[in-house]
Amino acid sequence: MSSENLPQTPEQRGRKPRVAVVFGGRSSEHGISVVTAGAVLRSIDRSKYEVLPIGITTDGRWALTADEPARMAIADRKLPDVDALADSEEGSVVLSVDPAHREVVYTEPGAVPKALGEVDVVFPVLHGPYGEDGTLQGLLELAGVPYVGSGVLSSAVGQDKDYMKRVFTSFGLNVGPYVTIRPREWSDPDAARGKILDFAAEHGWPLFVKPARAGSSIGITKVDDASALDAAVVEARRHDPKIIVEALLRGREIECGVLEFEDGPRASAPAEIPPVSSHDFYDFEAKYIDSASGIVPAPLTPEQTAEVQRLAIEAFEAASCEGLVRADFFLTEDGTFVINEINTMPGFTPISMYPRMWQESGVEYPELVDLLIQAALRRSTGLR
């Protein structure tokens, strides 16, 4: 592309940058994505940015939605959804894949398509498959639109717990014992089940049975013995045909945020997730419905704090992440940090740990949103 065909900056066009906040999506984390979008929309500085909310329904339709963050909150223990927020039951938003224009068009049956203008940056707050896993990032790369967060490869690695652990191991980070059951292995259910039982014989019960490519603790079951295994596998496979089984690690759950500044990534004050008495583990309801609170900052020694911050940045770099990451660790009984996983688009609701850790580190929520948008605007799309 010649320089004269490159898209102009918003400043060259004499207007504020336009931010498309894309949320919802086809994954089982649809509702929590809507809640996250409400918090982001509430906090974007409208004196600096124009905002375009775009919701993706559970069946994959891109819908124009009202800019009404108050309607995106959890109410009566129920999560919001895009269908209830969409301006139309049939209208859809289409993003041009021509990098020279970045045009967004709204279409509705029987009506003339309506141009909504160009988008300068996308803030994707989708969680799980079809949004956090590199699929949306690939579309935005084709369209030449900068976006908040990690690129295609690191988003895919960050979504797949199997390959994530393989990457971390190759970079010398400690991971806990696990075994993966791939979709093709279920053609012989007895052999697949036997693989898990062999793992249990080596590492003991309980085990955690998880969808390999889901988040927000959805589809996870703590299994205390073989009698509960089959039901746990069915639940995990309801969300993903590929599952991962992890051994119990005895220790404290520690989280640390990483944020990209102009001079590189920095780590936040860490947090600790204490045992939740009303839940068997830190599951979806404990996180989002019952608002179980983490301890910020985590009660660690200065040496332990420095170590987990160092490891969080190492994980960020190992997976070639950009923008933001929440890294989750176990501090085992022998004092070793073991990385459990990273989230390339972590929970971003007002009660989520990532913004709380950065607030403790001196970065309030609106500033955090602004830093992420500015980091995205500085980056080019394509190979980098």
Tab-separated table of C-alpha atoms in Angstrom:
chain	number	residue	atom	x	y	z
A	1	MET	CA	0.000	0.000	0.000
A	2	SER	CA	1.465	3.379	-1.006
A	3	SER	CA	1.667	6.117	1.599
A	4	GLU	CA	-0.986	8.192	-0.148
A	5	ASN	CA	-3.461	5.304	0.262
A	6	LEU	CA	-2.828	4.780	3.973
A	7	PRO	CA	-5.740	5.660	6.263
A	8	GLN	CA	-5.518	9.131	7.725
A	9	THR	CA	-5.236	9.572	11.470
A	10	PRO	CA	-8.288	10.992	13.263
A	11	GLU	CA	-6.335	14.195	13.900
A	12	GLN	CA	-5.714	14.553	10.160
A	13	ARG	CA	-9.468	14.273	9.637
A	14	GLY	CA	-10.109	16.892	12.302
A	15	ARG	CA	-12.060	14.686	14.701
A	16	LYS	CA	-11.651	12.586	17.831
A	17	PRO	CA	-10.612	8.923	17.457
A	18	ARG	CA	-13.627	6.640	17.124
A	19	VAL	CA	-13.573	3.598	19.423
A	20	ALA	CA	-15.792	0.620	18.638
A	21	VAL	CA	-16.489	-1.368	21.816
A	22	VAL	CA	-17.299	-4.896	20.635
A	23	PHE	CA	-18.894	-7.250	23.148
A	24	GLY	CA	-21.160	-10.249	23.697
A	25	GLY	CA	-20.253	-13.043	21.308
A	26	ARG	CA	-21.019	-16.697	20.712
A	27	SER	CA	-19.209	-18.206	23.694
A	28	SER	CA	-20.652	-19.264	27.031
A	29	GLU	CA	-19.082	-16.098	28.476
A	30	HIS	CA	-21.494	-13.875	26.505
A	31	GLY	CA	-23.166	-12.353	29.551
A	32	ILE	CA	-20.037	-11.425	31.456
A	33	SER	CA	-18.694	-9.805	28.270
A	34	VAL	CA	-21.762	-7.550	28.215
A	35	VAL	CA	-21.148	-6.602	31.852
A	36	THR	CA	-17.522	-5.795	31.000
A	37	ALA	CA	-18.636	-3.632	28.074
A	38	GLY	CA	-20.922	-1.637	30.349
A	39	ALA	CA	-18.025	-0.830	32.662
A	40	VAL	CA	-15.770	0.162	29.750
A	41	LEU	CA	-18.437	2.327	28.104
A	42	ARG	CA	-19.110	4.040	31.411
A	43	SER	CA	-15.428	4.932	31.761
A	44	ILE	CA	-14.311	6.008	28.290
A	45	ASP	CA	-13.479	9.715	28.220
A	46	ARG	CA	-16.057	11.115	25.793
A	47	SER	CA	-14.120	14.396	25.550
A	48	LYS	CA	-11.264	12.432	23.914
A	49	TYR	CA	-13.066	9.680	21.986
A	50	GLU	CA	-16.167	9.020	19.948
A	51	VAL	CA	-17.740	5.690	20.931
A	52	LEU	CA	-19.613	3.103	18.877
A	53	PRO	CA	-21.062	0.148	20.857
A	54	ILE	CA	-21.371	-3.044	18.774
A	55	GLY	CA	-22.831	-6.175	20.320
A	56	ILE	CA	-22.470	-9.689	18.905
A	57	THR	CA	-25.468	-11.917	19.596
A	58	THR	CA	-25.142	-15.526	20.698
A	59	ASP	CA	-25.847	-16.633	17.116
A	60	GLY	CA	-23.085	-14.379	15.740
A	61	ARG	CA	-25.005	-11.351	14.403
A	62	TRP	CA	-23.191	-8.017	14.815
A	63	ALA	CA	-25.813	-5.615	16.155
A	64	LEU	CA	-25.890	-1.886	16.712
A	65	THR	CA	-26.726	-1.278	20.366
A	66	ALA	CA	-27.681	1.652	22.512
A	67	ASP	CA	-24.912	3.379	24.461
A	68	GLU	CA	-26.612	2.631	27.789
A	69	PRO	CA	-24.136	1.098	30.278
A	70	ALA	CA	-26.776	0.946	33.028
A	71	ARG	CA	-28.615	-1.774	31.076
A	72	MET	CA	-25.476	-3.921	30.924
A	73	ALA	CA	-25.232	-4.801	34.606
A	74	ILE	CA	-26.093	-8.011	36.455
A	75	ALA	CA	-29.650	-7.708	37.804
A	76	ASP	CA	-31.368	-10.189	40.130
A	77	ARG	CA	-28.452	-12.619	39.640
A	78	LYS	CA	-29.114	-12.629	35.879
A	79	LEU	CA	-26.581	-11.670	33.230
A	80	PRO	CA	-27.514	-9.236	30.433
A	81	ASP	CA	-27.424	-10.198	26.749
A	82	VAL	CA	-26.983	-8.415	23.438
A	83	ASP	CA	-30.402	-9.386	22.036
A	84	ALA	CA	-32.053	-7.262	24.719
A	85	LEU	CA	-29.782	-4.313	23.908
A	86	ALA	CA	-29.870	-4.425	20.086
A	87	ASP	CA	-31.566	-1.577	18.234
A	88	SER	CA	-33.153	-4.073	15.833
A	89	GLU	CA	-33.930	-7.791	15.734
A	90	GLU	CA	-32.619	-8.069	12.161
A	91	GLY	CA	-30.249	-5.175	11.534
A	92	SER	CA	-26.550	-5.974	11.371
A	93	VAL	CA	-23.229	-4.145	11.441
A	94	VAL	CA	-20.598	-4.936	8.827
A	95	LEU	CA	-16.934	-3.953	9.096
A	96	SER	CA	-15.138	-3.333	5.813
A	97	VAL	CA	-12.068	-5.504	5.229
A	98	ASP	CA	-10.539	-2.769	3.054
A	99	PRO	CA	-7.652	-1.342	5.142
A	100	ALA	CA	-7.839	1.933	3.221
A	101	HIS	CA	-11.269	2.778	4.611
A	102	ARG	CA	-12.135	0.995	7.913
A	103	GLU	CA	-15.766	1.799	7.191
A	104	VAL	CA	-18.615	0.447	9.336
A	105	VAL	CA	-21.967	-0.037	7.595
A	106	TYR	CA	-25.366	-0.791	9.134
A	107	THR	CA	-27.777	-2.885	7.079
A	108	GLU	CA	-31.406	-3.801	7.678
A	109	PRO	CA	-33.730	-5.840	5.443
A	110	GLY	CA	-35.588	-3.613	2.978
A	111	ALA	CA	-33.592	-0.491	3.847
A	112	VAL	CA	-30.700	1.346	2.236
A	113	PRO	CA	-27.384	0.520	4.007
A	114	LYS	CA	-26.291	3.312	6.342
A	115	ALA	CA	-22.638	4.327	6.689
A	116	LEU	CA	-21.650	4.774	10.338
A	117	GLY	CA	-18.219	6.207	9.593
A	118	GLU	CA	-14.732	4.824	10.021
A	119	VAL	CA	-13.437	3.113	13.139
A	120	ASP	CA	-9.979	4.038	14.388
A	121	VAL	CA	-9.596	1.396	17.099
A	122	VAL	CA	-11.598	-1.558	18.394
A	123	PHE	CA	-11.854	-2.343	22.088
A	124	PRO	CA	-12.897	-6.023	22.024
A	125	VAL	CA	-14.210	-7.127	25.404
A	126	LEU	CA	-15.240	-10.594	24.285
A	127	HIS	CA	-14.296	-13.536	26.475
A	128	GLY	CA	-13.750	-17.090	25.308
A	129	PRO	CA	-13.963	-18.630	21.808
A	130	TYR	CA	-14.995	-16.520	18.802
A	131	GLY	CA	-13.552	-13.349	20.259
A	132	GLU	CA	-10.707	-13.753	22.740
A	133	ASP	CA	-9.076	-16.638	20.869
A	134	GLY	CA	-7.576	-14.864	17.847
A	135	THR	CA	-10.596	-15.158	15.546
A	136	LEU	CA	-11.769	-11.565	15.948
A	137	GLN	CA	-8.156	-10.391	16.011
A	138	GLY	CA	-7.604	-12.006	12.599
A	139	LEU	CA	-10.620	-10.187	11.167
A	140	LEU	CA	-9.332	-6.859	12.504
A	141	GLU	CA	-5.886	-7.543	11.033
A	142	LEU	CA	-7.494	-8.105	7.626
A	143	ALA	CA	-9.468	-4.875	8.045
A	144	GLY	CA	-6.351	-2.958	9.095
A	145	VAL	CA	-8.018	-1.714	12.292
A	146	PRO	CA	-5.907	-1.399	15.467
A	147	TYR	CA	-7.355	-3.085	18.530
A	148	VAL	CA	-6.838	-3.380	22.261
A	149	GLY	CA	-5.036	-6.481	23.468
A	150	SER	CA	-2.987	-9.313	22.072
A	151	GLY	CA	-2.614	-10.377	18.455
A	152	VAL	CA	-3.752	-13.524	16.674
A	153	LEU	CA	-1.105	-15.961	17.896
A	154	SER	CA	-0.928	-14.858	21.523
A	155	SER	CA	-4.728	-14.658	21.762
A	156	ALA	CA	-5.008	-18.231	20.475
A	157	VAL	CA	-2.286	-19.472	22.821
A	158	GLY	CA	-3.870	-17.638	25.738
A	159	GLN	CA	-7.228	-19.298	25.051
A	160	ASP	CA	-5.978	-22.883	24.700
A	161	LYS	CA	-4.821	-24.138	28.103
A	162	ASP	CA	-3.003	-27.093	26.509
A	163	TYR	CA	-0.788	-25.043	24.188
A	164	MET	CA	-0.452	-22.271	26.748
A	165	LYS	CA	1.184	-24.704	29.151
A	166	ARG	CA	3.416	-26.045	26.374
A	167	VAL	CA	4.627	-22.515	25.604
A	168	PHE	CA	5.271	-21.748	29.274
A	169	THR	CA	7.186	-25.000	29.746
A	170	SER	CA	9.383	-24.214	26.729
A	171	PHE	CA	10.282	-20.871	28.353
A	172	GLY	CA	11.171	-22.503	31.668
A	173	LEU	CA	8.083	-21.479	33.641
A	174	ASN	CA	6.727	-23.981	36.157
A	175	VAL	CA	3.342	-25.533	35.307
A	176	GLY	CA	1.371	-28.106	37.262
A	177	PRO	CA	0.689	-31.706	36.168
A	178	TYR	CA	-2.025	-32.021	33.509
A	179	VAL	CA	-3.289	-34.277	30.749
A	180	THR	CA	-5.198	-33.282	27.600
A	181	ILE	CA	-7.924	-35.305	25.911
A	182	ARG	CA	-8.327	-34.194	22.292
A	183	PRO	CA	-11.594	-34.460	20.320
A	184	ARG	CA	-10.481	-37.448	18.206
A	185	GLU	CA	-9.676	-39.443	21.348
A	186	TRP	CA	-13.377	-39.572	22.258
A	187	SER	CA	-13.895	-42.027	19.373
A	188	ASP	CA	-12.736	-44.582	21.967
A	189	PRO	CA	-14.404	-43.363	25.191
A	190	ASP	CA	-12.986	-46.186	27.306
A	191	ALA	CA	-9.428	-45.353	26.255
A	192	ALA	CA	-9.998	-41.621	26.876
A	193	ARG	CA	-11.448	-42.339	30.323
A	194	GLY	CA	-8.593	-44.715	31.044
A	195	LYS	CA	-6.101	-41.966	30.225
A	196	ILE	CA	-7.663	-39.781	32.910
A	197	LEU	CA	-7.759	-42.615	35.436
A	198	ASP	CA	-4.077	-43.351	34.792
A	199	PHE	CA	-3.362	-39.668	35.450
A	200	ALA	CA	-5.352	-39.851	38.692
A	201	ALA	CA	-3.446	-42.969	39.746
A	202	GLU	CA	-0.205	-41.039	39.347
A	203	HIS	CA	-1.237	-37.679	40.839
A	204	GLY	CA	-4.162	-38.539	43.102
A	205	TRP	CA	-7.653	-37.158	43.602
A	206	PRO	CA	-9.212	-34.622	43.455
A	207	LEU	CA	-8.776	-33.527	39.852
A	208	PHE	CA	-10.104	-30.517	37.973
A	209	VAL	CA	-11.803	-31.304	34.662
A	210	LYS	CA	-11.946	-28.249	32.392
A	211	PRO	CA	-12.853	-27.194	28.857
A	212	ALA	CA	-9.481	-26.519	27.235
A	213	ARG	CA	-10.640	-23.315	25.563
A	214	ALA	CA	-13.067	-21.588	27.917
A	215	GLY	CA	-12.703	-19.057	30.696
A	216	SER	CA	-14.466	-17.463	33.670
A	217	SER	CA	-14.342	-20.906	35.350
A	218	ILE	CA	-17.247	-22.033	33.132
A	219	GLY	CA	-17.588	-25.787	32.679
A	220	ILE	CA	-15.044	-26.676	35.376
A	221	THR	CA	-15.731	-29.460	37.861
A	222	LYS	CA	-13.719	-30.509	40.877
A	223	VAL	CA	-13.788	-34.329	40.846
A	224	ASP	CA	-13.138	-36.132	44.125
A	225	ASP	CA	-13.230	-39.706	42.822
A	226	ALA	CA	-13.890	-41.836	39.745
A	227	SER	CA	-17.650	-41.969	40.367
A	228	ALA	CA	-18.014	-38.265	39.498
A	229	LEU	CA	-15.689	-38.316	36.485
A	230	ASP	CA	-18.179	-39.061	33.711
A	231	ALA	CA	-20.516	-36.200	34.653
A	232	ALA	CA	-17.557	-33.801	34.829
A	233	VAL	CA	-16.397	-34.840	31.363
A	234	VAL	CA	-19.885	-34.307	29.947
A	235	GLU	CA	-20.030	-30.826	31.486
A	236	ALA	CA	-16.595	-29.832	30.158
A	237	ARG	CA	-17.338	-31.202	26.678
A	238	ARG	CA	-20.580	-29.212	26.621
A	239	HIS	CA	-18.336	-26.163	26.225
A	240	ASP	CA	-15.399	-27.632	24.294
A	241	PRO	CA	-14.747	-31.062	22.708
A	242	LYS	CA	-11.145	-30.745	23.901
A	243	ILE	CA	-10.694	-30.995	27.651
A	244	ILE	CA	-7.809	-30.659	30.064
A	245	VAL	CA	-7.504	-32.423	33.406
A	246	GLU	CA	-5.303	-30.869	36.089
A	247	ALA	CA	-3.975	-32.221	39.352
A	248	LEU	CA	-4.756	-30.367	42.568
A	249	LEU	CA	-1.996	-27.976	43.579
A	250	ARG	CA	-2.001	-27.259	47.285
A	251	GLY	CA	-1.151	-23.652	47.965
A	252	ARG	CA	-2.359	-20.083	47.704
A	253	GLU	CA	-3.954	-18.608	44.567
A	254	ILE	CA	-2.094	-15.462	43.506
A	255	GLU	CA	-2.909	-13.212	40.544
A	256	CYS	CA	-0.906	-10.429	38.928
A	257	GLY	CA	-1.811	-7.963	36.184
A	258	VAL	CA	0.449	-6.905	33.333
A	259	LEU	CA	-0.137	-3.672	31.417
A	260	GLU	CA	1.694	-2.344	28.369
A	261	PHE	CA	3.124	1.158	28.795
A	262	GLU	CA	5.143	3.124	26.225
A	263	ASP	CA	8.369	1.793	27.727
A	264	GLY	CA	7.179	-1.816	27.885
A	265	PRO	CA	5.069	-4.086	30.121
A	266	ARG	CA	4.818	-3.512	33.850
A	267	ALA	CA	3.305	-5.692	36.571
A	268	SER	CA	0.681	-4.609	39.078
A	269	ALA	CA	0.434	-5.229	42.777
A	270	PRO	CA	-0.565	-8.904	43.093
A	271	ALA	CA	-3.805	-10.180	44.617
A	272	GLU	CA	-4.716	-13.322	46.524
A	273	ILE	CA	-7.902	-15.316	45.992
A	274	PRO	CA	-8.743	-16.799	49.402
A	275	PRO	CA	-10.745	-20.019	49.781
A	276	VAL	CA	-14.462	-19.386	49.282
A	277	SER	CA	-16.413	-21.128	52.040
A	278	SER	CA	-19.704	-21.162	50.099
A	279	HIS	CA	-18.120	-22.638	46.944
A	280	ASP	CA	-15.988	-25.714	46.318
A	281	PHE	CA	-13.521	-23.546	44.375
A	282	TYR	CA	-13.347	-20.101	42.737
A	283	ASP	CA	-16.019	-20.869	40.123
A	284	PHE	CA	-18.144	-18.603	37.908
A	285	GLU	CA	-20.803	-17.815	40.527
A	286	ALA	CA	-18.172	-17.040	43.156
A	287	LYS	CA	-16.457	-14.640	40.737
A	288	TYR	CA	-19.401	-12.790	39.260
A	289	ILE	CA	-22.694	-13.545	40.985
A	290	ASP	CA	-21.731	-13.785	44.645
A	291	SER	CA	-18.887	-11.263	44.257
A	292	ALA	CA	-16.291	-13.197	46.220
A	293	SER	CA	-13.509	-10.748	46.990
A	294	GLY	CA	-9.829	-11.170	46.492
A	295	ILE	CA	-7.266	-9.603	48.801
A	296	VAL	CA	-5.454	-6.648	47.221
A	297	PRO	CA	-2.567	-6.389	47.701
A	298	ALA	CA	-1.767	-10.016	48.408
A	299	PRO	CA	-0.097	-10.555	51.806
A	300	LEU	CA	3.258	-11.593	50.385
A	301	THR	CA	6.812	-10.796	51.389
A	302	PRO	CA	8.571	-8.142	49.295
A	303	GLU	CA	10.658	-10.930	47.740
A	304	GLN	CA	7.574	-12.960	46.838
A	305	THR	CA	5.866	-9.885	45.359
A	306	ALA	CA	8.886	-9.114	43.195
A	307	GLU	CA	9.088	-12.743	42.081
A	308	VAL	CA	5.461	-13.068	41.007
A	309	GLN	CA	5.667	-9.729	39.174
A	310	ARG	CA	8.770	-10.936	37.345
A	311	LEU	CA	7.084	-14.209	36.402
A	312	ALA	CA	3.925	-12.429	35.210
A	313	ILE	CA	5.970	-10.318	32.809
A	314	GLU	CA	7.871	-13.430	31.697
A	315	ALA	CA	4.556	-15.129	30.889
A	316	PHE	CA	3.410	-12.006	29.006
A	317	GLU	CA	6.584	-12.040	26.920
A	318	ALA	CA	6.636	-15.839	26.452
A	319	ALA	CA	3.239	-15.759	24.747
A	320	SER	CA	4.093	-12.544	22.797
A	321	CYS	CA	1.194	-10.711	24.440
A	322	GLU	CA	0.250	-7.085	23.934
A	323	GLY	CA	-1.849	-4.604	25.868
A	324	LEU	CA	-2.882	-6.516	28.969
A	325	VAL	CA	-2.770	-9.882	30.682
A	326	ARG	CA	-3.833	-11.311	34.006
A	327	ALA	CA	-1.475	-14.085	35.091
A	328	ASP	CA	-2.731	-16.625	37.621
A	329	PHE	CA	-0.351	-18.576	39.871
A	330	PHE	CA	-0.292	-21.014	42.752
A	331	LEU	CA	2.167	-20.334	45.536
A	332	THR	CA	2.805	-23.900	46.639
A	333	GLU	CA	3.584	-25.090	50.138
A	334	ASP	CA	7.316	-25.262	49.349
A	335	GLY	CA	7.355	-21.574	48.310
A	336	THR	CA	7.424	-22.119	44.522
A	337	PHE	CA	5.248	-20.129	42.136
A	338	VAL	CA	3.515	-22.339	39.560
A	339	ILE	CA	1.708	-20.599	36.705
A	340	ASN	CA	-1.822	-21.833	36.122
A	341	GLU	CA	-2.884	-19.694	33.159
A	342	ILE	CA	-3.029	-16.257	31.595
A	343	ASN	CA	-6.052	-14.313	30.387
A	344	THR	CA	-5.388	-12.037	27.413
A	345	MET	CA	-8.737	-10.275	27.958
A	346	PRO	CA	-9.366	-10.756	31.678
A	347	GLY	CA	-12.555	-9.914	33.483
A	348	PHE	CA	-12.951	-6.145	33.380
A	349	THR	CA	-16.057	-5.592	35.467
A	350	PRO	CA	-15.972	-3.188	38.428
A	351	ILE	CA	-15.386	-6.121	40.812
A	352	SER	CA	-12.852	-7.931	38.601
A	353	MET	CA	-9.374	-8.538	39.923
A	354	TYR	CA	-7.453	-7.007	37.008
A	355	PRO	CA	-8.717	-3.415	37.455
A	356	ARG	CA	-8.603	-3.793	41.235
A	357	MET	CA	-4.914	-4.746	41.109
A	358	TRP	CA	-4.121	-1.736	38.943
A	359	GLN	CA	-6.148	0.553	41.168
A	360	GLU	CA	-3.943	-0.621	44.050
A	361	SER	CA	-0.964	0.181	41.814
A	362	GLY	CA	-2.132	3.761	41.285
A	363	VAL	CA	-4.029	3.387	37.971
A	364	GLU	CA	-7.747	4.118	38.314
A	365	TYR	CA	-10.265	2.425	36.012
A	366	PRO	CA	-10.798	5.317	33.533
A	367	GLU	CA	-7.022	5.799	33.199
A	368	LEU	CA	-6.602	2.062	32.659
A	369	VAL	CA	-9.123	2.133	29.808
A	370	ASP	CA	-7.375	5.155	28.295
A	371	LEU	CA	-3.915	3.550	28.522
A	372	LEU	CA	-5.181	0.466	26.697
A	373	ILE	CA	-6.759	2.533	23.915
A	374	GLN	CA	-3.612	4.632	23.531
A	375	ALA	CA	-1.423	1.509	23.385
A	376	ALA	CA	-3.643	0.116	20.630
A	377	LEU	CA	-3.508	3.350	18.643
A	378	ARG	CA	0.310	3.295	18.793
A	379	ARG	CA	0.521	-0.188	17.287
A	380	SER	CA	0.204	-1.014	13.633
A	381	THR	CA	-1.711	-4.002	12.341
A	382	GLY	CA	0.042	-6.755	10.388
A	383	LEU	CA	3.394	-8.311	11.198
A	384	ARG	CA	5.142	-6.501	14.033
